[in-house]
């Protein structure tokens, strides 16, 4: 198998080499962004470096709030209301704040960020997100010395989210990162994809995306970000601590009890396409491996 | 009459197969085609297990014997779809790379129990002919009780491979439990 240089698809290189950053606040720059994508498409290598189609990204989702099958989120989220929307940043901070979506889009410039997504189920996509580093958002507050972790809480609204009427997970969806992971420049606040506003089924109006971790770590439709002292118990850890660890870094050497994580299938390829080898940290090792030096990643899975 | 009925059931039972072959060759399997085939054939295996198990209760409730006449054929379709399912996994998904397959069988309990279920189907399929019924006599019935074990293995397989039991794994398990319970009562009252 050909070795994939992730620098080929990290946005830094693409933008530095090929064009300047798209300054975009969602819809405004959609035409610009899309033209850039076809350029990228033709210039990039096959398989893992090729963007997944808009259709697959927006109709094949795991988003249990809207149902457990992959097609449910697209079908059941179309009438989901994302305005008005407010995000609270609180917990171990000097002064808690609340920001509306409008304020957030005024404060932060969303740029195109093309990242691989590796699902714990053994499939992967390449997604041109629109977003900015979470660290920028978090810098709006001053954490106290007690703050060691950041917790993300998704919206709880069973009237709009059918899946929440059943105890599939302990709603609302909860995820967390260590502070240094949350502050890492690759950890992204996502507001859009393919140069468009973020579709509801992908976590609108605002989600996070952590490219070196399995997809479920990237909480959708976030309403609360909380600095905490102790390691939070995420919804999936709560559901099955043996299967889902707090870190959940993409790691081909540590199997999920039910699935081998050594290989993955690339979404959008035909029936006869082979599996490809999964990369350590989903291929972002150069950027993030230093966060985990000295840690036994089999133990802290 | 029975003959036409049987032929009708055969044609109906082959429809899922025709459908999945059509979808495979006309690229209608969606974003994750291999998983789609695996799930489709797996689910139809389980459906045929349920159908097979439903025949003797149906006979009891309706007092019609033809349910029993199609039971063996339905059982053979269990084996047919289970084998397609296994082949999808071994041949299409892992392209006969035995190492990861063996690892899975040993390490992943859902694969282990699915594989066990498939192995148990072999003696049943091999003894399904009229001739074997005659040769095995009473033992045939005993042997074919294995389908109860296979059904339980099949539903455990589904529960273990799913991230949550909601809802399909739960529904199939309840159906299988019900079909098995119907038998216990049946035996005590007759
Ligand atoms: C009687 C035997 C079996 C039955 C009834 C059965 C049934 C099923 C069912 C119902 C599903 C899930 C379908 C869905 O999600 O819609 C499934 C998935 C699967 N089965 Fe089986 N199965 C059997 C044997 C096997 C065997 C022998 C293997 C492999 C050695 C196997 C491997 C798999 C795999 C890999 C999946 C997909 C797991 C995933 O979603 O990642 N099964 N099976």
mmCIF file of N, CA, C and O in Angstrom, chain A residues 129-171:
data_model
loop_
_atom_site.group_PDB
_atom_site.id
_atom_site.type_symbol
_atom_site.label_atom_id
_atom_site.label_comp_id
_atom_site.label_asym_id
_atom_site.label_seq_id
_atom_site.Cartn_x
_atom_site.Cartn_y
_atom_site.Cartn_z
ATOM 1 N N UNK A 129 -14.423 20.509 5.826
ATOM 2 C CA UNK A 129 -15.181 21.279 6.813
ATOM 3 C C UNK A 129 -14.941 22.768 6.623
ATOM 4 O O UNK A 129 -13.917 23.180 6.056
ATOM 5 N N UNK A 130 -15.808 23.576 7.188
ATOM 6 C CA UNK A 130 -15.547 24.993 7.378
ATOM 7 C C UNK A 130 -15.473 25.197 8.883
ATOM 8 O O UNK A 130 -16.382 24.746 9.603
ATOM 9 N N UNK A 131 -14.430 25.843 9.347
ATOM 10 C CA UNK A 131 -14.349 26.029 10.793
ATOM 11 C C UNK A 131 -13.108 26.760 11.225
ATOM 12 O O UNK A 131 -12.375 27.314 10.402
ATOM 13 N N UNK A 132 -12.876 26.751 12.536
ATOM 14 C CA UNK A 132 -11.713 27.436 13.103
ATOM 15 C C UNK A 132 -11.285 26.674 14.348
ATOM 16 O O UNK A 132 -12.052 25.853 14.871
ATOM 17 N N UNK A 133 -10.089 26.935 14.828
ATOM 18 C CA UNK A 133 -9.587 26.172 15.973
ATOM 19 C C UNK A 133 -10.394 26.463 17.229
ATOM 20 O O UNK A 133 -10.694 27.616 17.537
ATOM 21 N N UNK A 134 -10.714 25.392 17.931
ATOM 22 C CA UNK A 134 -11.464 25.529 19.182
ATOM 23 C C UNK A 134 -10.731 26.446 20.160
ATOM 24 O O UNK A 134 -11.353 27.185 20.923
ATOM 25 N N UNK A 135 -9.392 26.405 20.102
ATOM 26 C CA UNK A 135 -8.616 27.229 21.044
ATOM 27 C C UNK A 135 -9.020 28.698 20.958
ATOM 28 O O UNK A 135 -9.017 29.407 21.966
ATOM 29 N N UNK A 136 -9.385 29.148 19.763
ATOM 30 C CA UNK A 136 -9.786 30.556 19.616
ATOM 31 C C UNK A 136 -11.058 30.848 20.406
ATOM 32 O O UNK A 136 -11.175 31.872 21.063
ATOM 33 N N UNK A 137 -11.998 29.912 20.310
ATOM 34 C CA UNK A 137 -13.250 30.086 21.045
ATOM 35 C C UNK A 137 -12.992 30.022 22.545
ATOM 36 O O UNK A 137 -13.492 30.843 23.315
ATOM 37 N N UNK A 138 -12.150 29.055 22.945
ATOM 38 C CA UNK A 138 -11.893 28.877 24.376
ATOM 39 C C UNK A 138 -11.124 30.056 24.966
ATOM 40 O O UNK A 138 -11.182 30.323 26.160
ATOM 41 N N UNK A 139 -10.396 30.774 24.105
ATOM 42 C CA UNK A 139 -9.609 31.906 24.608
ATOM 43 C C UNK A 139 -10.493 33.071 25.030
ATOM 44 O O UNK A 139 -10.017 34.043 25.598
ATOM 45 N N UNK A 140 -11.790 32.955 24.782
ATOM 46 C CA UNK A 140 -12.705 34.019 25.216
ATOM 47 C C UNK A 140 -12.963 33.982 26.721
ATOM 48 O O UNK A 140 -13.609 34.874 27.265
ATOM 49 N N UNK A 141 -12.536 32.861 27.339
ATOM 50 C CA UNK A 141 -12.669 32.797 28.804
ATOM 51 C C UNK A 141 -11.301 32.531 29.432
ATOM 52 O O UNK A 141 -10.379 32.078 28.740
ATOM 53 N N UNK A 142 -11.188 32.797 30.705
ATOM 54 C CA UNK A 142 -9.955 32.487 31.435
ATOM 55 C C UNK A 142 -10.173 31.309 32.363
ATOM 56 O O UNK A 142 -10.827 31.449 33.396
ATOM 57 N N UNK A 143 -9.644 30.155 32.020
ATOM 58 C CA UNK A 143 -9.833 28.986 32.889
ATOM 59 C C UNK A 143 -9.107 29.190 34.218
ATOM 60 O O UNK A 143 -8.067 29.841 34.266
ATOM 61 N N UNK A 144 -9.659 28.626 35.269
ATOM 62 C CA UNK A 144 -8.978 28.669 36.564
ATOM 63 C C UNK A 144 -7.900 27.583 36.587
ATOM 64 O O UNK A 144 -7.826 26.752 35.673
ATOM 65 N N UNK A 145 -7.108 27.570 37.643
ATOM 66 C CA UNK A 145 -6.013 26.592 37.705
ATOM 67 C C UNK A 145 -6.545 25.171 37.851
ATOM 68 O O UNK A 145 -5.837 24.201 37.641
ATOM 69 N N UNK A 146 -7.817 25.045 38.225
ATOM 70 C CA UNK A 146 -8.399 23.728 38.393
ATOM 71 C C UNK A 146 -8.768 23.070 37.072
ATOM 72 O O UNK A 146 -8.966 21.860 37.013
ATOM 73 N N UNK A 147 -8.926 23.852 36.037
ATOM 74 C CA UNK A 147 -9.412 23.318 34.762
ATOM 75 C C UNK A 147 -8.404 22.367 34.138
ATOM 76 O O UNK A 147 -7.280 22.750 33.822
ATOM 77 N N UNK A 148 -8.809 21.092 34.005
ATOM 78 C CA UNK A 148 -7.919 20.094 33.404
ATOM 79 C C UNK A 148 -8.529 19.459 32.149
ATOM 80 O O UNK A 148 -7.810 18.941 31.302
ATOM 81 N N UNK A 149 -9.844 19.485 32.094
ATOM 82 C CA UNK A 149 -10.551 18.869 30.973
ATOM 83 C C UNK A 149 -11.628 19.820 30.452
ATOM 84 O O UNK A 149 -12.013 20.756 31.147
ATOM 85 N N UNK A 150 -12.058 19.534 29.223
ATOM 86 C CA UNK A 150 -13.158 20.310 28.658
ATOM 87 C C UNK A 150 -14.264 19.324 28.282
ATOM 88 O O UNK A 150 -14.013 18.300 27.655
ATOM 89 N N UNK A 151 -15.466 19.674 28.705
ATOM 90 C CA UNK A 151 -16.603 18.797 28.465
ATOM 91 C C UNK A 151 -17.532 19.462 27.456
ATOM 92 O O UNK A 151 -17.729 20.673 27.496
ATOM 93 N N UNK A 152 -18.076 18.648 26.558
ATOM 94 C CA UNK A 152 -18.994 19.197 25.555
ATOM 95 C C UNK A 152 -20.364 18.582 25.745
ATOM 96 O O UNK A 152 -20.488 17.363 25.855
ATOM 97 N N UNK A 153 -21.353 19.420 25.772
ATOM 98 C CA UNK A 153 -22.708 18.897 25.924
ATOM 99 C C UNK A 153 -23.527 19.271 24.701
ATOM 100 O O UNK A 153 -23.552 20.428 24.284
ATOM 101 N N UNK A 154 -24.199 18.280 24.130
ATOM 102 C CA UNK A 154 -25.042 18.528 22.969
ATOM 103 C C UNK A 154 -26.453 18.862 23.426
ATOM 104 O O UNK A 154 -26.800 18.676 24.590
ATOM 105 N N UNK A 155 -27.248 19.318 22.499
ATOM 106 C CA UNK A 155 -28.601 19.751 22.847
ATOM 107 C C UNK A 155 -29.461 18.559 23.282
ATOM 108 O O UNK A 155 -29.287 17.444 22.803
ATOM 109 N N UNK A 156 -30.365 18.822 24.215
ATOM 110 C CA UNK A 156 -31.359 17.818 24.605
ATOM 111 C C UNK A 156 -32.732 18.371 24.266
ATOM 112 O O UNK A 156 -33.169 19.367 24.848
ATOM 113 N N UNK A 157 -33.382 17.772 23.330
ATOM 114 C CA UNK A 157 -34.691 18.255 22.894
ATOM 115 C C UNK A 157 -35.470 17.121 22.235
ATOM 116 O O UNK A 157 -35.590 17.045 21.016
ATOM 117 N N UNK A 158 -36.023 16.231 23.068
ATOM 118 C CA UNK A 158 -36.697 15.043 22.517
ATOM 119 C C UNK A 158 -37.888 15.363 21.621
ATOM 120 O O UNK A 158 -38.286 14.515 20.815
ATOM 121 N N UNK A 159 -38.451 16.579 21.747
ATOM 122 C CA UNK A 159 -39.562 16.881 20.842
ATOM 123 C C UNK A 159 -39.066 16.976 19.411
ATOM 124 O O UNK A 159 -39.758 16.584 18.486
ATOM 125 N N UNK A 160 -37.855 17.475 19.260
ATOM 126 C CA UNK A 160 -37.303 17.587 17.907
ATOM 127 C C UNK A 160 -36.412 16.404 17.533
ATOM 128 O O UNK A 160 -36.175 16.161 16.353
ATOM 129 N N UNK A 161 -35.890 15.742 18.543
ATOM 130 C CA UNK A 161 -34.942 14.659 18.272
ATOM 131 C C UNK A 161 -35.532 13.333 18.729
ATOM 132 O O UNK A 161 -35.474 12.971 19.910
ATOM 133 N N UNK A 162 -36.110 12.655 17.768
ATOM 134 C CA UNK A 162 -36.811 11.394 18.038
ATOM 135 C C UNK A 162 -35.992 10.404 18.844
ATOM 136 O O UNK A 162 -36.512 9.735 19.723
ATOM 137 N N UNK A 163 -34.726 10.293 18.486
ATOM 138 C CA UNK A 163 -33.886 9.274 19.114
ATOM 139 C C UNK A 163 -33.761 9.468 20.616
ATOM 140 O O UNK A 163 -33.545 8.521 21.363
ATOM 141 N N UNK A 164 -33.903 10.722 21.056
ATOM 142 C CA UNK A 164 -33.744 10.999 22.489
ATOM 143 C C UNK A 164 -34.935 10.538 23.314
ATOM 144 O O UNK A 164 -34.899 10.572 24.535
ATOM 145 N N UNK A 165 -35.990 10.081 22.628
ATOM 146 C CA UNK A 165 -37.139 9.571 23.383
ATOM 147 C C UNK A 165 -36.878 8.158 23.897
ATOM 148 O O UNK A 165 -37.673 7.603 24.626
ATOM 149 N N UNK A 166 -35.773 7.570 23.465
ATOM 150 C CA UNK A 166 -35.447 6.217 23.904
ATOM 151 C C UNK A 166 -34.094 6.211 24.596
ATOM 152 O O UNK A 166 -33.218 7.002 24.253
ATOM 153 N N UNK A 167 -33.919 5.324 25.551
ATOM 154 C CA UNK A 167 -32.669 5.345 26.326
ATOM 155 C C UNK A 167 -31.502 4.686 25.595
ATOM 156 O O UNK A 167 -30.815 3.828 26.132
ATOM 157 N N UNK A 168 -31.299 5.076 24.345
ATOM 158 C CA UNK A 168 -30.203 4.503 23.567
ATOM 159 C C UNK A 168 -28.857 4.911 24.168
ATOM 160 O O UNK A 168 -27.934 4.125 24.286
ATOM 161 N N UNK A 169 -28.766 6.176 24.562
ATOM 162 C CA UNK A 169 -27.589 6.691 25.276
ATOM 163 C C UNK A 169 -28.111 7.541 26.436
ATOM 164 O O UNK A 169 -29.305 7.840 26.484
ATOM 165 N N UNK A 170 -27.210 7.937 27.351
ATOM 166 C CA UNK A 170 -27.709 8.813 28.423
ATOM 167 C C UNK A 170 -27.697 10.259 27.928
ATOM 168 O O UNK A 170 -26.718 10.965 28.030
ATOM 169 N N UNK A 171 -28.807 10.652 27.377
ATOM 170 C CA UNK A 171 -28.918 11.998 26.826
ATOM 171 C C UNK A 171 -28.836 13.043 27.924
ATOM 172 O O UNK A 171 -29.265 12.763 29.026
#
